[in-house]
Amino acid sequence: MDFAFVVRQKLEEQGLDQRELANQAEVTESYISQLLGRKKLPPLPNRTDLYDKISRILGLPAEELARLAALEHHEALDHKWQQIPPARFGPMRELVLRKCRPAYRQQMQAIFERQPFGELEQLVTRTLIEVVRSEARAHARDDVWVRSIAKKNSFSYREMRVGVIDLLESDPRASVGDFSPFLDRLIRSWNYDLDDFTLEIELTDRTTRRFAFREETNGKFGREESGLQAFLRDPKLSSSATPEEIELLRRIPFPADARPTVLFYYRILQSLRDPLHFQPSRKPSRR
């Protein structure tokens, strides 16, 4: 039994329809239709705000629904990731360049066009997506934030809730449709320093994120380990990881004959978050 089958069966048993389920979950009826038609994956297992509402109307434990969802994500996302060609970045270019600082926009555009979908364009695009996803994840349960984003994009509240779901559940190479409603509202500007390989992203709240990358001798930017790629594809393991944590995982060096596994990255992430593994910083004593 999969998620859609169980939900559809419970709706039929209780004489309910899709509209009533959509009203209870505060999403669009179209989203529920696609969910039950298996055109969309269920919400991520950690979306307890959604599963609590759905479980109440269906009379099922929220944990059971989340378990079914986790199984589907585990089976489907790896295949989905492998099928996405690099050219998926193409439609993103206009959006990404529009946010580049004006003084550097022409230079970045020339680089992107000289090497279409190349290492630098993918690095910048992927990092912007990760930052946007991180911000959306942090505010996903904040109704005021969701309503403000909806208003600025001329969307209804329910449409924007579905937009947040789609953004957080898409693979890290999210589509233009998933990404664009959030880019203008969350990202103020970005700039990539070609001298020290640093990407600086300024958010609309005036906070700044900086990411440092290394350039290898072949001109590529820090090849990702296959174990890290698999870790990032699995939402059960990596959905809560911040861009800063992901960048730290990317920068871990390994011997040429040692390849880290998915489990390695999961355990490192947990270790980074365990306060027992770190000593509190000590303030210099005054004399």
mmCIF file of C-alpha atoms in Angstrom:
data_model
loop_
_atom_site.group_PDB
_atom_site.id
_atom_site.type_symbol
_atom_site.label_atom_id
_atom_site.label_comp_id
_atom_site.label_asym_id
_atom_site.label_seq_id
_atom_site.Cartn_x
_atom_site.Cartn_y
_atom_site.Cartn_z
ATOM 1 C CA MET A 1 0.000 0.000 0.000
ATOM 2 C CA ASP A 2 1.279 3.446 -0.862
ATOM 3 C CA PHE A 3 0.385 6.890 0.487
ATOM 4 C CA ALA A 4 -2.175 7.752 -2.210
ATOM 5 C CA PHE A 5 -3.950 4.396 -1.864
ATOM 6 C CA VAL A 6 -4.279 4.685 1.918
ATOM 7 C CA VAL A 7 -5.549 8.280 1.803
ATOM 8 C CA ARG A 8 -8.020 7.549 -1.004
ATOM 9 C CA GLN A 9 -9.308 4.475 0.836
ATOM 10 C CA LYS A 10 -9.857 6.450 4.044
ATOM 11 C CA LEU A 11 -11.687 9.212 2.182
ATOM 12 C CA GLU A 12 -14.038 6.650 0.631
ATOM 13 C CA GLU A 13 -14.631 4.898 3.963
ATOM 14 C CA GLN A 14 -15.641 8.170 5.606
ATOM 15 C CA GLY A 15 -17.611 9.547 2.672
ATOM 16 C CA LEU A 16 -15.272 12.513 2.223
ATOM 17 C CA ASP A 17 -14.022 14.135 -0.973
ATOM 18 C CA GLN A 18 -10.816 15.824 -2.075
ATOM 19 C CA ARG A 19 -12.159 19.302 -1.415
ATOM 20 C CA GLU A 20 -12.776 18.514 2.250
ATOM 21 C CA LEU A 21 -9.252 17.138 2.599
ATOM 22 C CA ALA A 22 -7.818 20.238 0.880
ATOM 23 C CA ASN A 23 -9.767 22.508 3.230
ATOM 24 C CA GLN A 24 -8.500 20.613 6.266
ATOM 25 C CA ALA A 25 -4.862 20.743 5.091
ATOM 26 C CA GLU A 26 -5.184 24.348 3.860
ATOM 27 C CA VAL A 27 -3.844 23.548 0.392
ATOM 28 C CA THR A 28 -5.403 23.725 -3.069
ATOM 29 C CA GLU A 29 -7.768 21.044 -4.329
ATOM 30 C CA SER A 30 -5.509 20.713 -7.380
ATOM 31 C CA TYR A 31 -2.602 19.745 -5.117
ATOM 32 C CA ILE A 32 -4.669 17.031 -3.417
ATOM 33 C CA SER A 33 -5.797 15.757 -6.822
ATOM 34 C CA GLN A 34 -2.190 15.458 -8.013
ATOM 35 C CA LEU A 35 -1.203 13.836 -4.727
ATOM 36 C CA LEU A 36 -3.896 11.163 -4.963
ATOM 37 C CA GLY A 37 -3.213 10.713 -8.669
ATOM 38 C CA ARG A 38 0.450 9.982 -7.835
ATOM 39 C CA LYS A 39 1.622 12.943 -9.907
ATOM 40 C CA LYS A 40 3.269 14.439 -6.812
ATOM 41 C CA LEU A 41 5.168 12.866 -3.959
ATOM 42 C CA PRO A 42 3.601 13.189 -0.501
ATOM 43 C CA PRO A 43 4.838 16.031 1.725
ATOM 44 C CA LEU A 44 8.195 15.405 3.372
ATOM 45 C CA PRO A 45 7.912 13.238 6.505
ATOM 46 C CA ASN A 46 8.996 16.131 8.745
ATOM 47 C CA ARG A 47 6.046 18.322 7.697
ATOM 48 C CA THR A 48 4.157 17.550 10.891
ATOM 49 C CA ASP A 49 2.022 20.665 10.447
ATOM 50 C CA LEU A 50 0.475 19.059 7.353
ATOM 51 C CA TYR A 51 0.320 15.483 8.603
ATOM 52 C CA ASP A 52 -1.342 16.498 11.864
ATOM 53 C CA LYS A 53 -4.168 18.149 9.912
ATOM 54 C CA ILE A 54 -4.518 15.314 7.401
ATOM 55 C CA SER A 55 -4.480 12.654 10.105
ATOM 56 C CA ARG A 56 -7.314 14.315 12.010
ATOM 57 C CA ILE A 57 -9.737 14.168 9.103
ATOM 58 C CA LEU A 58 -8.695 10.650 8.032
ATOM 59 C CA GLY A 59 -8.548 9.141 11.503
ATOM 60 C CA LEU A 60 -5.032 7.810 10.931
ATOM 61 C CA PRO A 61 -1.914 8.373 13.062
ATOM 62 C CA ALA A 62 0.233 11.160 11.624
ATOM 63 C CA GLU A 63 3.293 8.958 12.163
ATOM 64 C CA GLU A 64 1.871 6.273 9.870
ATOM 65 C CA LEU A 65 1.259 8.780 7.077
ATOM 66 C CA ALA A 66 4.770 10.171 7.496
ATOM 67 C CA ARG A 67 6.226 6.644 7.373
ATOM 68 C CA LEU A 68 4.475 5.906 4.069
ATOM 69 C CA ALA A 69 5.677 9.236 2.702
ATOM 70 C CA ALA A 70 9.267 8.497 3.731
ATOM 71 C CA LEU A 71 9.206 5.190 1.845
ATOM 72 C CA GLU A 72 7.988 6.868 -1.334
ATOM 73 C CA HIS A 73 10.583 9.626 -1.121
ATOM 74 C CA HIS A 74 13.341 7.095 -0.565
ATOM 75 C CA GLU A 75 12.317 5.094 -3.653
ATOM 76 C CA ALA A 76 11.487 7.957 -6.009
ATOM 77 C CA LEU A 77 13.930 10.800 -5.483
ATOM 78 C CA ASP A 78 17.085 8.954 -6.465
ATOM 79 C CA HIS A 79 15.584 8.008 -9.838
ATOM 80 C CA LYS A 80 14.232 11.535 -10.323
ATOM 81 C CA TRP A 81 17.643 13.079 -9.669
ATOM 82 C CA GLN A 82 19.429 10.830 -12.146
ATOM 83 C CA GLN A 83 16.983 11.710 -14.916
ATOM 84 C CA ILE A 84 17.522 15.492 -14.727
ATOM 85 C CA PRO A 85 19.937 16.724 -17.436
ATOM 86 C CA PRO A 86 22.387 19.587 -16.802
ATOM 87 C CA ALA A 87 20.451 21.702 -19.325
ATOM 88 C CA ARG A 88 17.754 22.048 -16.663
ATOM 89 C CA PHE A 89 19.865 24.981 -15.464
ATOM 90 C CA GLY A 90 19.307 26.838 -18.748
ATOM 91 C CA PRO A 91 15.992 28.585 -17.960
ATOM 92 C CA MET A 92 17.455 29.584 -14.600
ATOM 93 C CA ARG A 93 20.131 31.772 -16.165
ATOM 94 C CA GLU A 94 18.013 34.877 -16.685
ATOM 95 C CA LEU A 95 16.710 34.705 -13.112
ATOM 96 C CA VAL A 96 20.171 34.195 -11.661
ATOM 97 C CA LEU A 97 21.880 36.931 -13.689
ATOM 98 C CA ARG A 98 19.145 39.421 -12.825
ATOM 99 C CA LYS A 99 20.205 39.145 -9.177
ATOM 100 C CA CYS A 100 23.932 39.513 -9.859
ATOM 101 C CA ARG A 101 25.363 42.818 -8.664
ATOM 102 C CA PRO A 102 25.154 45.248 -11.614
ATOM 103 C CA ALA A 103 28.883 46.000 -11.631
ATOM 104 C CA TYR A 104 29.678 42.317 -12.271
ATOM 105 C CA ARG A 105 26.629 41.181 -14.252
ATOM 106 C CA GLN A 106 28.157 41.595 -17.705
ATOM 107 C CA GLN A 107 31.271 39.684 -16.673
ATOM 108 C CA MET A 108 29.256 36.808 -15.198
ATOM 109 C CA GLN A 109 26.975 36.682 -18.227
ATOM 110 C CA ALA A 110 29.990 36.381 -20.528
ATOM 111 C CA ILE A 111 31.360 33.486 -18.459
ATOM 112 C CA PHE A 112 28.002 31.699 -18.382
ATOM 113 C CA GLU A 113 27.540 32.075 -22.143
ATOM 114 C CA ARG A 114 31.103 30.989 -22.914
ATOM 115 C CA GLN A 115 30.606 27.755 -20.972
ATOM 116 C CA PRO A 116 26.856 26.971 -21.018
ATOM 117 C CA PHE A 117 25.742 25.058 -17.910
ATOM 118 C CA GLY A 118 29.396 24.907 -16.863
ATOM 119 C CA GLU A 119 30.913 24.488 -13.427
ATOM 120 C CA LEU A 120 30.612 28.126 -12.331
ATOM 121 C CA GLU A 121 27.032 28.580 -13.522
ATOM 122 C CA GLN A 122 25.963 25.361 -11.830
ATOM 123 C CA LEU A 123 27.819 26.272 -8.632
ATOM 124 C CA VAL A 124 26.154 29.701 -8.380
ATOM 125 C CA THR A 125 22.702 28.400 -9.326
ATOM 126 C CA ARG A 126 22.836 25.448 -6.970
ATOM 127 C CA THR A 127 24.016 27.585 -4.046
ATOM 128 C CA LEU A 128 21.257 30.160 -4.627
ATOM 129 C CA ILE A 129 18.698 27.351 -4.658
ATOM 130 C CA GLU A 130 20.096 25.931 -1.417
ATOM 131 C CA VAL A 131 19.926 29.342 0.286
ATOM 132 C CA VAL A 132 16.342 29.905 -0.886
ATOM 133 C CA ARG A 133 15.345 26.414 0.260
ATOM 134 C CA SER A 134 16.990 27.028 3.634
ATOM 135 C CA GLU A 135 15.024 30.255 4.119
ATOM 136 C CA ALA A 136 11.768 28.619 3.018
ATOM 137 C CA ARG A 137 12.388 25.660 5.332
ATOM 138 C CA ALA A 138 12.975 28.002 8.271
ATOM 139 C CA HIS A 139 9.682 29.844 7.652
ATOM 140 C CA ALA A 140 7.485 27.054 6.247
ATOM 141 C CA ARG A 141 5.295 26.958 9.367
ATOM 142 C CA ASP A 142 5.113 30.756 9.693
ATOM 143 C CA ASP A 143 1.707 31.745 8.294
ATOM 144 C CA VAL A 144 2.596 35.457 8.320
ATOM 145 C CA TRP A 145 5.696 34.801 6.207
ATOM 146 C CA VAL A 146 3.820 32.542 3.765
ATOM 147 C CA ARG A 147 1.056 35.142 3.363
ATOM 148 C CA SER A 148 3.591 37.923 2.732
ATOM 149 C CA ILE A 149 5.319 35.910 -0.011
ATOM 150 C CA ALA A 150 1.919 35.031 -1.496
ATOM 151 C CA LYS A 151 0.832 38.672 -1.563
ATOM 152 C CA LYS A 152 4.029 39.827 -3.256
ATOM 153 C CA ASN A 153 3.602 37.166 -5.956
ATOM 154 C CA SER A 154 -0.179 37.677 -6.373
ATOM 155 C CA PHE A 155 -0.829 34.106 -5.200
ATOM 156 C CA SER A 156 -3.483 32.903 -2.805
ATOM 157 C CA TYR A 157 -2.382 31.676 0.615
ATOM 158 C CA ARG A 158 -3.128 28.070 -0.341
ATOM 159 C CA GLU A 159 -1.270 28.365 -3.640
ATOM 160 C CA MET A 160 1.755 29.677 -1.767
ATOM 161 C CA ARG A 161 1.606 26.850 0.775
ATOM 162 C CA VAL A 162 1.710 24.411 -2.120
ATOM 163 C CA GLY A 163 4.589 26.440 -3.607
ATOM 164 C CA VAL A 164 6.590 26.029 -0.392
ATOM 165 C CA ILE A 165 5.855 22.291 -0.388
ATOM 166 C CA ASP A 166 6.999 21.959 -4.006
ATOM 167 C CA LEU A 167 10.174 23.953 -3.366
ATOM 168 C CA LEU A 168 11.186 21.916 -0.324
ATOM 169 C CA GLU A 169 10.348 18.573 -1.918
ATOM 170 C CA SER A 170 11.979 19.165 -5.286
ATOM 171 C CA ASP A 171 15.501 17.903 -5.844
ATOM 172 C CA PRO A 172 18.343 20.383 -5.234
ATOM 173 C CA ARG A 173 18.137 21.409 -8.908
ATOM 174 C CA ALA A 174 14.629 22.806 -8.456
ATOM 175 C CA SER A 175 12.685 23.940 -11.513
ATOM 176 C CA VAL A 176 12.185 27.566 -12.500
ATOM 177 C CA GLY A 177 8.562 27.305 -11.412
ATOM 178 C CA ASP A 178 9.561 26.072 -7.961
ATOM 179 C CA PHE A 179 12.309 28.643 -7.553
ATOM 180 C CA SER A 180 11.233 31.929 -9.143
ATOM 181 C CA PRO A 181 8.435 32.980 -6.713
ATOM 182 C CA PHE A 182 10.994 33.002 -3.892
ATOM 183 C CA LEU A 183 14.080 34.411 -5.606
ATOM 184 C CA ASP A 184 12.942 38.032 -5.896
ATOM 185 C CA ARG A 185 11.513 38.046 -2.377
ATOM 186 C CA LEU A 186 14.450 36.418 -0.601
ATOM 187 C CA ILE A 187 17.624 37.250 -2.570
ATOM 188 C CA ARG A 188 18.760 40.853 -2.923
ATOM 189 C CA SER A 189 21.991 40.262 -4.858
ATOM 190 C CA TRP A 190 24.973 37.969 -5.319
ATOM 191 C CA ASN A 191 28.564 38.294 -6.466
ATOM 192 C CA TYR A 192 31.250 35.722 -7.215
ATOM 193 C CA ASP A 193 34.855 36.772 -6.601
ATOM 194 C CA LEU A 194 36.998 35.174 -9.313
ATOM 195 C CA ASP A 195 40.202 35.844 -7.366
ATOM 196 C CA ASP A 196 39.419 34.003 -4.139
ATOM 197 C CA PHE A 197 36.520 31.774 -5.324
ATOM 198 C CA THR A 198 34.046 33.280 -2.862
ATOM 199 C CA LEU A 199 30.317 33.573 -3.505
ATOM 200 C CA GLU A 200 28.563 36.295 -1.492
ATOM 201 C CA ILE A 201 24.759 36.288 -1.325
ATOM 202 C CA GLU A 202 22.856 39.188 0.236
ATOM 203 C CA LEU A 203 19.312 38.432 1.393
ATOM 204 C CA THR A 204 16.482 40.949 1.330
ATOM 205 C CA ASP A 205 16.685 41.226 5.121
ATOM 206 C CA ARG A 206 20.234 42.584 4.592
ATOM 207 C CA THR A 207 21.951 39.521 6.045
ATOM 208 C CA THR A 208 24.806 38.075 3.999
ATOM 209 C CA ARG A 209 25.881 34.492 3.331
ATOM 210 C CA ARG A 210 29.414 33.767 2.147
ATOM 211 C CA PHE A 211 30.576 30.512 0.584
ATOM 212 C CA ALA A 212 34.212 29.754 -0.181
ATOM 213 C CA PHE A 213 35.081 27.195 -2.864
ATOM 214 C CA ARG A 214 38.331 25.656 -4.003
ATOM 215 C CA GLU A 215 39.430 25.376 -7.621
ATOM 216 C CA GLU A 216 41.106 22.149 -8.670
ATOM 217 C CA THR A 217 43.968 21.975 -11.168
ATOM 218 C CA ASN A 218 41.603 20.998 -13.984
ATOM 219 C CA GLY A 219 39.623 24.222 -13.473
ATOM 220 C CA LYS A 220 36.640 22.532 -11.876
ATOM 221 C CA PHE A 221 35.200 23.603 -8.567
ATOM 222 C CA GLY A 222 35.431 21.004 -5.822
ATOM 223 C CA ARG A 223 34.089 17.717 -7.275
ATOM 224 C CA GLU A 224 31.358 16.285 -5.095
ATOM 225 C CA GLU A 225 31.817 12.824 -3.691
ATOM 226 C CA SER A 226 29.222 10.290 -4.854
ATOM 227 C CA GLY A 227 28.404 9.581 -1.203
ATOM 228 C CA LEU A 228 27.608 13.261 -0.634
ATOM 229 C CA GLN A 229 25.449 13.378 -3.763
ATOM 230 C CA ALA A 230 23.457 10.386 -2.524
ATOM 231 C CA PHE A 231 23.175 11.963 0.937
ATOM 232 C CA LEU A 232 21.769 15.197 -0.539
ATOM 233 C CA ARG A 233 19.281 13.243 -2.649
ATOM 234 C CA ASP A 234 17.759 11.537 0.389
ATOM 235 C CA PRO A 235 15.365 13.959 2.153
ATOM 236 C CA LYS A 236 15.164 11.728 5.225
ATOM 237 C CA LEU A 237 18.861 12.335 5.820
ATOM 238 C CA SER A 238 19.570 15.808 4.473
ATOM 239 C CA SER A 239 16.325 17.832 4.362
ATOM 240 C CA SER A 240 17.256 19.770 7.508
ATOM 241 C CA ALA A 241 20.849 20.509 6.461
ATOM 242 C CA THR A 242 21.643 24.205 6.074
ATOM 243 C CA PRO A 243 23.699 25.578 3.149
ATOM 244 C CA GLU A 244 26.561 26.253 5.566
ATOM 245 C CA GLU A 245 26.519 22.627 6.782
ATOM 246 C CA ILE A 246 26.374 21.295 3.216
ATOM 247 C CA GLU A 247 29.302 23.473 2.202
ATOM 248 C CA LEU A 248 31.306 22.205 5.176
ATOM 249 C CA LEU A 249 30.581 18.600 4.135
ATOM 250 C CA ARG A 250 31.716 19.410 0.593
ATOM 251 C CA ARG A 251 35.063 20.722 1.843
ATOM 252 C CA ILE A 252 36.102 17.581 3.768
ATOM 253 C CA PRO A 253 39.251 16.162 2.073
ATOM 254 C CA PHE A 254 39.822 12.431 1.535
ATOM 255 C CA PRO A 255 42.726 10.258 0.372
ATOM 256 C CA ALA A 256 42.583 9.274 -3.297
ATOM 257 C CA ASP A 257 41.732 5.654 -2.438
ATOM 258 C CA ALA A 258 39.043 6.429 0.178
ATOM 259 C CA ARG A 259 35.464 7.190 -0.853
ATOM 260 C CA PRO A 260 33.026 8.271 1.899
ATOM 261 C CA THR A 261 29.565 6.707 2.099
ATOM 262 C CA VAL A 262 26.117 8.206 2.704
ATOM 263 C CA LEU A 263 26.311 7.035 6.311
ATOM 264 C CA PHE A 264 29.584 8.925 6.795
ATOM 265 C CA TYR A 265 27.970 12.239 5.846
ATOM 266 C CA TYR A 266 24.907 11.571 7.993
ATOM 267 C CA ARG A 267 27.047 10.855 11.048
ATOM 268 C CA ILE A 268 29.251 13.888 10.435
ATOM 269 C CA LEU A 269 26.145 16.099 10.242
ATOM 270 C CA GLN A 270 24.866 14.703 13.547
ATOM 271 C CA SER A 271 28.288 15.201 15.125
ATOM 272 C CA LEU A 272 28.339 18.833 14.032
ATOM 273 C CA ARG A 273 25.055 19.378 15.854
ATOM 274 C CA ASP A 274 25.970 17.539 19.052
ATOM 275 C CA PRO A 275 27.019 20.070 21.739
ATOM 276 C CA LEU A 276 28.947 17.308 23.516
ATOM 277 C CA HIS A 277 31.426 17.282 20.636
ATOM 278 C CA PHE A 278 32.434 20.915 21.073
ATOM 279 C CA GLN A 279 33.817 22.980 23.899
ATOM 280 C CA PRO A 280 32.223 26.376 24.513
ATOM 281 C CA SER A 281 34.399 29.245 23.384
ATOM 282 C CA ARG A 282 36.283 30.846 26.234
ATOM 283 C CA LYS A 283 36.442 34.560 26.640
ATOM 284 C CA PRO A 284 39.947 35.912 27.255
ATOM 285 C CA SER A 285 40.555 36.529 30.937
ATOM 286 C CA ARG A 286 40.980 40.069 32.089
ATOM 287 C CA ARG A 287 44.072 40.969 34.039
#
